[in-house]
CSV table of C-alpha atoms and ligand atoms in Angstrom, one decimal:
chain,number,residue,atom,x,y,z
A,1,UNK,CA,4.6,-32.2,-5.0
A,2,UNK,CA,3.2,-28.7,-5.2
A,3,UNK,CA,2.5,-25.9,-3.2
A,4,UNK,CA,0.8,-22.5,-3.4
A,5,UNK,CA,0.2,-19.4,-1.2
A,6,UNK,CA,-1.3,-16.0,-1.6
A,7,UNK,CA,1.1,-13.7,0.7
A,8,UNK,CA,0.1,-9.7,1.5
A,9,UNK,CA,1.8,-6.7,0.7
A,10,UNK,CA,1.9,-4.1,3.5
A,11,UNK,CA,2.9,-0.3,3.7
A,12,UNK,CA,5.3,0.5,6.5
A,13,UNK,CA,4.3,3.7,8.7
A,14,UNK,CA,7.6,3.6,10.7
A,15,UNK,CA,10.3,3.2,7.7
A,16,UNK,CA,12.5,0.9,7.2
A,17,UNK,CA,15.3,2.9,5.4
A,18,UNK,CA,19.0,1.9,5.9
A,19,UNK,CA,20.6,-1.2,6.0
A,20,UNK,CA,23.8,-3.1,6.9
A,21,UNK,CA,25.0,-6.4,6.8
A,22,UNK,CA,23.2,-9.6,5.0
A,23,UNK,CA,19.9,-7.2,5.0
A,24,UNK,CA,19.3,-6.1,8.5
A,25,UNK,CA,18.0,-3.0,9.2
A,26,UNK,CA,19.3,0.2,10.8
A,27,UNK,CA,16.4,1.0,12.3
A,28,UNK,CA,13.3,-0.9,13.6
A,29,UNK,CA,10.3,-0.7,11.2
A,30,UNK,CA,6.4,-1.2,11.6
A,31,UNK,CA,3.7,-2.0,9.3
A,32,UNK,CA,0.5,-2.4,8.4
A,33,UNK,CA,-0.6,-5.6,6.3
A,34,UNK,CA,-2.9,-4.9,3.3
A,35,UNK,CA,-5.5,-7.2,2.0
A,36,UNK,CA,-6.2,-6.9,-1.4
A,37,UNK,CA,-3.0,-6.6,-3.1
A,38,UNK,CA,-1.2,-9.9,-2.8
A,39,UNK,CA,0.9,-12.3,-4.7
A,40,UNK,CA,0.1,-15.9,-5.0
A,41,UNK,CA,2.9,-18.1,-6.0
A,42,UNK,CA,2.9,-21.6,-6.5
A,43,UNK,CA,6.3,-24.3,-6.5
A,44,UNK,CA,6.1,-27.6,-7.7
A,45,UNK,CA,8.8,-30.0,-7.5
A,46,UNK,CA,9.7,-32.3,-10.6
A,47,UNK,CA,12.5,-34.6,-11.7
A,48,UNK,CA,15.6,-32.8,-12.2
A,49,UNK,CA,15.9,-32.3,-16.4
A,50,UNK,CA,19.6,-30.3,-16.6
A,51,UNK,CA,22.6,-30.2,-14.7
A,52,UNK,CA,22.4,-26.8,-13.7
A,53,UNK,CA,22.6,-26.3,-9.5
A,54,UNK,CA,19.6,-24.5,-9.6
A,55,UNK,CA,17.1,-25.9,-12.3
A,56,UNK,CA,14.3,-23.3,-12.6
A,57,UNK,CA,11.0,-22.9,-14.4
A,58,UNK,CA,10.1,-19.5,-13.6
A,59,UNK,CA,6.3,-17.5,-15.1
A,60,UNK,CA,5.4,-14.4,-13.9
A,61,UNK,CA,1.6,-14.6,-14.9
A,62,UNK,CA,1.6,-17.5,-16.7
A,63,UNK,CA,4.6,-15.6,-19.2
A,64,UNK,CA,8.1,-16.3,-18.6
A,65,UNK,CA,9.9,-13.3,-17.5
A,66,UNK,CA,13.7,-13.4,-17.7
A,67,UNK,CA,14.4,-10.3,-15.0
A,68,UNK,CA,12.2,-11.8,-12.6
A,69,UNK,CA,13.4,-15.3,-12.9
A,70,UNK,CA,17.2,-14.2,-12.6
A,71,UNK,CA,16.5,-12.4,-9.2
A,72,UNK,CA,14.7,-15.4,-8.3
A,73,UNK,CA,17.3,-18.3,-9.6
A,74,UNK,CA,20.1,-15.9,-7.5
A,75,UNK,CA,17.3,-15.7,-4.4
A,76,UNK,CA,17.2,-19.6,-4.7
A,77,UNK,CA,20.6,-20.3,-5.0
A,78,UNK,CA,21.9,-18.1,-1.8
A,79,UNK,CA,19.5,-20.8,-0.2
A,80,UNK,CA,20.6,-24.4,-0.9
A,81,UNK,CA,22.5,-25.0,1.7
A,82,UNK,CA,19.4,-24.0,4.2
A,83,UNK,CA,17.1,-26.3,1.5
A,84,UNK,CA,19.8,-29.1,0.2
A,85,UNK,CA,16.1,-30.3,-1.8
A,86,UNK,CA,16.3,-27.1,-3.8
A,87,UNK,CA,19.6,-28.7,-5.7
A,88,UNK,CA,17.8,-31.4,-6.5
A,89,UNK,CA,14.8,-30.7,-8.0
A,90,UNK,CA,13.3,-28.8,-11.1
A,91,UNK,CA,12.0,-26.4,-9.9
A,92,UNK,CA,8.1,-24.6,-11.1
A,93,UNK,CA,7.6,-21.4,-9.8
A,94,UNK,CA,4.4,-19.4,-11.1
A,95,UNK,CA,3.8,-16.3,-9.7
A,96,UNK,CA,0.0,-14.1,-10.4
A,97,UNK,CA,-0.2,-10.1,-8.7
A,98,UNK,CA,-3.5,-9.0,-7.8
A,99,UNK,CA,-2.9,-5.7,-8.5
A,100,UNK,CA,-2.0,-4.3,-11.5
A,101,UNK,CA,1.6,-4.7,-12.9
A,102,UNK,CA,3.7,-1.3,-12.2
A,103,UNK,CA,0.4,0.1,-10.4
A,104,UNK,CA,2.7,1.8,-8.0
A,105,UNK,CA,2.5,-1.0,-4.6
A,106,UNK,CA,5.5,-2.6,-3.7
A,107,UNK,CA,5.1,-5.8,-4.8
A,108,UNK,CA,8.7,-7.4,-3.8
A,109,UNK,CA,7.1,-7.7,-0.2
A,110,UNK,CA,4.2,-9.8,-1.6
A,111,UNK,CA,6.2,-11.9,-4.2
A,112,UNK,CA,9.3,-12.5,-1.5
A,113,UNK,CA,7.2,-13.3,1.3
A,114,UNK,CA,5.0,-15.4,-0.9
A,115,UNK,CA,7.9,-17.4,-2.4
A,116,UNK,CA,9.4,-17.7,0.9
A,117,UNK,CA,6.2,-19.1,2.9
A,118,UNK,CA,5.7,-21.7,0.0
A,119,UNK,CA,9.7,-22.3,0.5
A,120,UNK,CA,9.5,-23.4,4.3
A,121,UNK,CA,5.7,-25.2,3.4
A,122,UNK,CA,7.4,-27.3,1.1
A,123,UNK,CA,10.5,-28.2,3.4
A,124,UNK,CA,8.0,-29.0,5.6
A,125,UNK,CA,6.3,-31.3,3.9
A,126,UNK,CA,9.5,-33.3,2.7
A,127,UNK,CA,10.4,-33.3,6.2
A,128,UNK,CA,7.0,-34.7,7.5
A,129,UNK,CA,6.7,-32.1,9.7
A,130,UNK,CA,3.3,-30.6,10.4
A,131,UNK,CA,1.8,-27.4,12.6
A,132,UNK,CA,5.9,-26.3,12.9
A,133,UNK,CA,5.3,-23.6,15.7
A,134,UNK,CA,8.3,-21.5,14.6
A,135,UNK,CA,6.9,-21.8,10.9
A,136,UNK,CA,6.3,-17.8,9.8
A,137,UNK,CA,8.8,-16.9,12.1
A,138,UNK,CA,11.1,-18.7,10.0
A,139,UNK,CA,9.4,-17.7,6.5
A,140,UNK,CA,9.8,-14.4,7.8
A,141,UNK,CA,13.9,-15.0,8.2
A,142,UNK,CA,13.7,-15.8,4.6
A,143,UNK,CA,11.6,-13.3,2.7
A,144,UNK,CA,13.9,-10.7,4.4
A,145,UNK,CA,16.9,-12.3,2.7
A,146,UNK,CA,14.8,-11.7,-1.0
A,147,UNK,CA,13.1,-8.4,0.3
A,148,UNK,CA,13.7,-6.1,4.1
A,149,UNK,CA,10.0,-5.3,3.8
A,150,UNK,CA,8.9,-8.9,2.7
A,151,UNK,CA,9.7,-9.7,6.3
A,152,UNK,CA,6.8,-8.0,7.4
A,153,UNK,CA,4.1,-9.5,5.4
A,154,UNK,CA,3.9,-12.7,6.9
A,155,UNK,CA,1.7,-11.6,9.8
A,156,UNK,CA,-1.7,-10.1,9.7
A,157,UNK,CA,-2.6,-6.7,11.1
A,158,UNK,CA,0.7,-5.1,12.3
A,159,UNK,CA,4.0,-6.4,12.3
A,160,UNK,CA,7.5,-5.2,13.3
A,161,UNK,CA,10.8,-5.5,12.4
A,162,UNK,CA,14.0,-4.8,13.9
A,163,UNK,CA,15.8,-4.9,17.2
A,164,UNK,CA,13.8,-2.6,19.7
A,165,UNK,CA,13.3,-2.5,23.3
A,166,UNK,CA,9.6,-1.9,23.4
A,167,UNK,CA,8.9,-5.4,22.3
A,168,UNK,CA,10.2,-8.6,24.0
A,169,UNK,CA,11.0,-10.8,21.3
A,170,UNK,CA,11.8,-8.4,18.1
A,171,UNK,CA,14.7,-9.1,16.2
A,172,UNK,CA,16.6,-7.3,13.0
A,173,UNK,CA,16.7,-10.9,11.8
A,174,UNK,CA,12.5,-11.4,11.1
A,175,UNK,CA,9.6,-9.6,12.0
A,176,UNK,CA,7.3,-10.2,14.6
A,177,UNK,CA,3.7,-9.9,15.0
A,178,UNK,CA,2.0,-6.9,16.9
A,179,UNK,CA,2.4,-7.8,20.6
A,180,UNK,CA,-0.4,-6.2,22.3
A,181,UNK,CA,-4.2,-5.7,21.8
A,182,UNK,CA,-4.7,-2.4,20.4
A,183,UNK,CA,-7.7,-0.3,20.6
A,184,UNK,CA,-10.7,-1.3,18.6
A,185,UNK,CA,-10.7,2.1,16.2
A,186,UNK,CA,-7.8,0.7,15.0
A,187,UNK,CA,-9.5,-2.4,13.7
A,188,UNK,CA,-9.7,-3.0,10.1
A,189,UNK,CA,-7.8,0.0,9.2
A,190,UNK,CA,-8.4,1.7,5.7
A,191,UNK,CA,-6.0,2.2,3.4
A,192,UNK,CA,-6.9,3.8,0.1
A,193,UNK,CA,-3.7,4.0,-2.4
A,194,UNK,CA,-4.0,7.4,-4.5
A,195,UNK,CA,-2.2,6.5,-7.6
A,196,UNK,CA,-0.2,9.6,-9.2
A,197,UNK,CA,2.1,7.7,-11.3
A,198,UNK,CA,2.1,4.2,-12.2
A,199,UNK,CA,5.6,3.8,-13.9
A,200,UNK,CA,8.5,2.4,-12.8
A,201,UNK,CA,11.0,3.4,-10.1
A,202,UNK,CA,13.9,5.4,-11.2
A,203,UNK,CA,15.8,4.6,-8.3
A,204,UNK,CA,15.9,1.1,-7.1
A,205,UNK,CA,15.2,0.6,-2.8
A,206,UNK,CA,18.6,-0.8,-2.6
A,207,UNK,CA,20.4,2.7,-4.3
A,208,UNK,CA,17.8,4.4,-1.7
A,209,UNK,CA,19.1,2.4,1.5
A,210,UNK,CA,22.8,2.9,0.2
A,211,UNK,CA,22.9,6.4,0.0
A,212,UNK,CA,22.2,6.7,4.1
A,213,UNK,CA,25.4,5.2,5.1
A,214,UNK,CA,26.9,8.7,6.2
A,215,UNK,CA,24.1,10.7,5.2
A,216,UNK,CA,24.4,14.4,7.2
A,217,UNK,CA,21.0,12.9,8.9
A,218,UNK,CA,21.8,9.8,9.7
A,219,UNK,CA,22.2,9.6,13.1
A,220,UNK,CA,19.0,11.7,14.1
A,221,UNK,CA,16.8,9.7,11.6
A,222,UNK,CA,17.9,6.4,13.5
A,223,UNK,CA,16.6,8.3,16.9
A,224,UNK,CA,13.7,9.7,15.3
A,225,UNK,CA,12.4,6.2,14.0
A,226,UNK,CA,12.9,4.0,17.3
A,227,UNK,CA,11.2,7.2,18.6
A,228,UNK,CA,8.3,7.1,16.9
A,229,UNK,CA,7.9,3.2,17.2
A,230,UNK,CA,7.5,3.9,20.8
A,231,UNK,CA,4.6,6.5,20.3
A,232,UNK,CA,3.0,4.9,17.5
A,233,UNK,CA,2.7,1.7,19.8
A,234,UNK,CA,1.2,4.1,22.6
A,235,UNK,CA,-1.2,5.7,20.1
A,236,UNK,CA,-2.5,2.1,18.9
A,237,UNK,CA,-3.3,1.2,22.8
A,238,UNK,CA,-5.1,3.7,24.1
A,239,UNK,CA,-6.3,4.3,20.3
A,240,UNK,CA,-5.0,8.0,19.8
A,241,UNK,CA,-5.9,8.8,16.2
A,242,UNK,CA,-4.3,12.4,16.8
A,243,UNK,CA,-1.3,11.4,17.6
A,244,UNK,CA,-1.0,8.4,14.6
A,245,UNK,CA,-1.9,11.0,12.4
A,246,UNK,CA,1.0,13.1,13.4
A,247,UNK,CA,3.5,10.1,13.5
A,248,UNK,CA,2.8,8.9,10.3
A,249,UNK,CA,3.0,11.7,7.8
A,250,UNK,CA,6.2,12.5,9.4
A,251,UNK,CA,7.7,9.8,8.8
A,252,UNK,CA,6.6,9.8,5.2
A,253,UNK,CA,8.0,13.3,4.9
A,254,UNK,CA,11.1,12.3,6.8
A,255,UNK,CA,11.9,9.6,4.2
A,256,UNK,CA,11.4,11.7,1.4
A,257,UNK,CA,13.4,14.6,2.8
A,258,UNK,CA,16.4,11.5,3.4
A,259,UNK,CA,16.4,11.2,-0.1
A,260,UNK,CA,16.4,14.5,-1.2
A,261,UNK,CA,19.3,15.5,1.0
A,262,UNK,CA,21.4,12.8,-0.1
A,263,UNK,CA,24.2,13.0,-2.2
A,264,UNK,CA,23.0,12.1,-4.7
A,265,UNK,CA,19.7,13.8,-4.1
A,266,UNK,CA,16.4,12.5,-5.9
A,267,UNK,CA,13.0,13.6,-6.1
A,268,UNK,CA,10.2,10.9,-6.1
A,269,UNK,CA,7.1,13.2,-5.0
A,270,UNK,CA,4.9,14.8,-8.1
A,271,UNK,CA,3.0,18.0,-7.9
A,272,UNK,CA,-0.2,15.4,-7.8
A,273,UNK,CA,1.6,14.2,-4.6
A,274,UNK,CA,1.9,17.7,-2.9
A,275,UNK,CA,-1.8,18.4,-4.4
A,276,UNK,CA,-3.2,15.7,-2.7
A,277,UNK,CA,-0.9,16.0,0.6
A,278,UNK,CA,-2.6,19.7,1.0
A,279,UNK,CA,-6.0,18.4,0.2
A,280,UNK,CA,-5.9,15.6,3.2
A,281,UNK,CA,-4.9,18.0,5.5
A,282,UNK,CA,-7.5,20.5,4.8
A,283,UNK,CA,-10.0,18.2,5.1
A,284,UNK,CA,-8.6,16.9,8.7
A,285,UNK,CA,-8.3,20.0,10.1
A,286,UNK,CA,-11.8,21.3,8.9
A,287,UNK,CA,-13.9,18.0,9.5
A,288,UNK,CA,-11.6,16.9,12.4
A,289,UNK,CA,-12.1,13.6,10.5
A,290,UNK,CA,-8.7,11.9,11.3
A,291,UNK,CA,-7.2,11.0,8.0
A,292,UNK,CA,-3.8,10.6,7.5
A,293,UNK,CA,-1.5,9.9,4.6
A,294,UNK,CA,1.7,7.8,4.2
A,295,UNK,CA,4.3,7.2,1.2
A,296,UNK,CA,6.6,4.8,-0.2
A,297,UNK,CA,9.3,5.8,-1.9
A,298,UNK,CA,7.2,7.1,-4.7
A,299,UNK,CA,4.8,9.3,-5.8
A,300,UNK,CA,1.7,7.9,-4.6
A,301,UNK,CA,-0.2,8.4,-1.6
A,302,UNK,CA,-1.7,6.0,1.0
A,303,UNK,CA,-4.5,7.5,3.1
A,304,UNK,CA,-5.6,6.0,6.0
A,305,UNK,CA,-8.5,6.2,8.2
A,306,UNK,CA,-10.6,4.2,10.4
A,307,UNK,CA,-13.3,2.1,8.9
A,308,UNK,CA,-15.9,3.9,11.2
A,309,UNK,CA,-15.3,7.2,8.7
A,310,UNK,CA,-15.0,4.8,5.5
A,311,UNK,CA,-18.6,6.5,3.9
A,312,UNK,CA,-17.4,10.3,4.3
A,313,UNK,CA,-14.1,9.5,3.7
A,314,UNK,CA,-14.4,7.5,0.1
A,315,UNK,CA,-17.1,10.5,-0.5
A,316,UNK,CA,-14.5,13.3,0.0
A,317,UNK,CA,-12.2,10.6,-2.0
A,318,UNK,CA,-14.8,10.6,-5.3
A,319,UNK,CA,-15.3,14.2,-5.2
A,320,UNK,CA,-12.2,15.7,-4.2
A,321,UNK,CA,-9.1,13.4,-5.1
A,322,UNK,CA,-9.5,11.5,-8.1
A,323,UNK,CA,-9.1,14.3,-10.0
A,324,UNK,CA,-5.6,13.9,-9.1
A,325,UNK,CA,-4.8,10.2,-10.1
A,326,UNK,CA,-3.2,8.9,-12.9
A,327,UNK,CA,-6.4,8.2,-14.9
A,328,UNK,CA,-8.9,7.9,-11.8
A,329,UNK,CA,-7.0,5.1,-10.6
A,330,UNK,CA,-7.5,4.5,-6.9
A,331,UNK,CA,-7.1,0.9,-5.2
A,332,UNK,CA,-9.4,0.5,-2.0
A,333,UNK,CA,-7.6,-1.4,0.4
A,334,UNK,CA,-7.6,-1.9,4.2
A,335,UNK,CA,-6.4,-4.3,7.3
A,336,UNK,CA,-5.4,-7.5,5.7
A,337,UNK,CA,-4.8,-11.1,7.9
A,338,UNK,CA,-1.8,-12.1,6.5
A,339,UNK,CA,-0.6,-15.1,3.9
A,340,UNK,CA,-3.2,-18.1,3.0
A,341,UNK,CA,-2.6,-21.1,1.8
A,342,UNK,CA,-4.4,-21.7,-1.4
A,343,UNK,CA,-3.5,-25.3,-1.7
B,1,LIG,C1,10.5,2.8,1.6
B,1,LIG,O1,12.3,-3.8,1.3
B,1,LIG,O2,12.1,-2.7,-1.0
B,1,LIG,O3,9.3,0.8,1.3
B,1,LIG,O4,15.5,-4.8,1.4
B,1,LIG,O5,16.5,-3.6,-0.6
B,1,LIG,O6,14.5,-5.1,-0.9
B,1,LIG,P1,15.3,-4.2,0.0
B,1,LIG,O7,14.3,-2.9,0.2
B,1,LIG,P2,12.8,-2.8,0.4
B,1,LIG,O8,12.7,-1.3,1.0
B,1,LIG,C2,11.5,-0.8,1.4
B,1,LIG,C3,11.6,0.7,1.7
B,1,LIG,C4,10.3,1.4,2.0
B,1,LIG,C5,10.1,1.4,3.5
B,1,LIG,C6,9.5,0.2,4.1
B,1,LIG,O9,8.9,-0.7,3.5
B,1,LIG,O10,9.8,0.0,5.4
């Protein structure tokens, strides 16, 4: 019995960054899906061959990869009493990135979101149970167990995670889909990642969430982020690109000033980062072309902008902001739909 999926990654534009508990989040977080960098993951189920609880056959690429398969085989493990079938199978898991390896995108919201939809495909298929109407609402549950952002990827367009009272039906235990129809110049969003640095992360997401428990800005960050969830949902309806603008690079400053004011501090920006940050805004301000920029926590830089300005923009991109990527390397993405199954 096999599966396989391809599952999204997706940049957040309210953060998630905090967390308590078995991963839920201190604040709500919202995000936008991407399309082109995914993971597809496959799990097949053969007769069990050792006596280990979890018997795993884990390739990253095709190669076996011994730090990915750990966090996996622990990931698995946390989850056999939810899927008593795990226990008894051997289990093949082969996992392929579309992007480059270390090209700067999060890929543990692709890879846990993708292992986590094939997850609840297969338990469905053992349990005969077909069209389940809770189905990615439930995958979601489980790629925030592997991943807080993997949540989020199992929707198309937008999604949100975390208890807030703008929307009905959120919940700090899995994401939800955008609830509302927002404005058409918000449709197929761009999202063109700027790559600085393509290394690896000095300081792993979990070491970044840590250090907020009593961080001097806690509190206000908290306020500031189910803040801006409300305006950010306000500037998607009535399709307020000043206003988006605005909300977004502040919270991709705000993050980055959280981790330079704790203790201990860290830096993740480059000069490259700043460089480009100034650029963007220059040419917003003097084209009134509404570009914006976003960050992870790392050095490179998403900019987004509506698919309407997608010539000028990747023009100004060519010409003006290449020059400041790691070798030229830029990765056009936009608006994605979500995971697919492949098989
Ligand atoms: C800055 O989801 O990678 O990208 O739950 O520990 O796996 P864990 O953390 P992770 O944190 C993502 C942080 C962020 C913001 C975001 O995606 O919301």
């Amino acid at each position: 019995m096999k599966v396989i999926w391809q599952s999204p990654s997706n940049i957040a534009l309210i953060k998630y960054w905090g967390k308590h508990d078995k991963q839920l989040p201190n604040n709500p977080s919202l995000s936008l899906t991407l399309s082109k960098a995914n993971t597809t993951t496959s799990l097949a189920l053969e007769k069990k061959s050792s006596k280990k609880k979890i018997d795993l056959a884990f390739t990253f690429e095709g190669k076996e990869n011994r730090k990915f398969s750990e966090k996996i085989e622990t990931y698995l493990s946390s989850l056999a009493t939810d899927f008593p079938w795990l226990e008894g199978h051997r289990l093949l898991v082969n996992s392929e990135n579309s992007f480059p390896h270390s090209a700067g995108i999060a890929s543990s919201a692709s890879a846990m979101s993708a292992l986590a939809v094939c997850l609840l495909s297969m338990d469905s298929k053992l349990k005969k149970k077909k069209n389940r109407s809770d189905f990615f609402e439930l995958a979601s549950f489980y790629a925030r167990l592997g991943s807080g952002s993997a949540a989020r990827s199992v929707y198309g367009k937008f999604s949100v995670w975390g208890k807030t009272k703008e929307i009905k039906n959120s919940s700090n235990k899995f994401a939800v889909p955008f609830p509302v129809k927002f404005h058409r110049s918000f449709e197929n969003l761009q999202d063109t990642i700027l790559i600085v640095h393509d290394g690896e992360k000095n300081v792993s997401s979990s070491a970044g969430h840590a250090l907020m428990r009593h961080h001097p800005m806690e509190k206000q960050r908290y306020r500031n982020a189910n803040n801006r969830l409300k305006e950010i949902l306000s500037a998607f309806k009535k399709g307020d690109w000043e206003s988006f603008c605005i909300i977004n690079e502040s919270e991709a400053l705000e993050l980055h000033a959280l981790m330079m004011t704790s203790n201990p501090s860290y830096i993740l920006m480059k000069p490259e980062t700043l460089a480009l940050i100034e650029k963007i805004q220059t040419f917003r301000k003097k084209t009134k072309i509404p570009i914006s920029f976003t960050l992870d926590a790392g050095p490179n830089v998403h900019l987004l902008y509506p698919d309407s300005e997608k010539k000028k923009v990747q023009y100004f991109i060519s010409n003006e902001l290449l020059p400041f990527c790691a070798d030229g390397k830029v990765i056009y993405d936009e608006m994605g739909n979500g995971p697919k199954q492949i098989s």
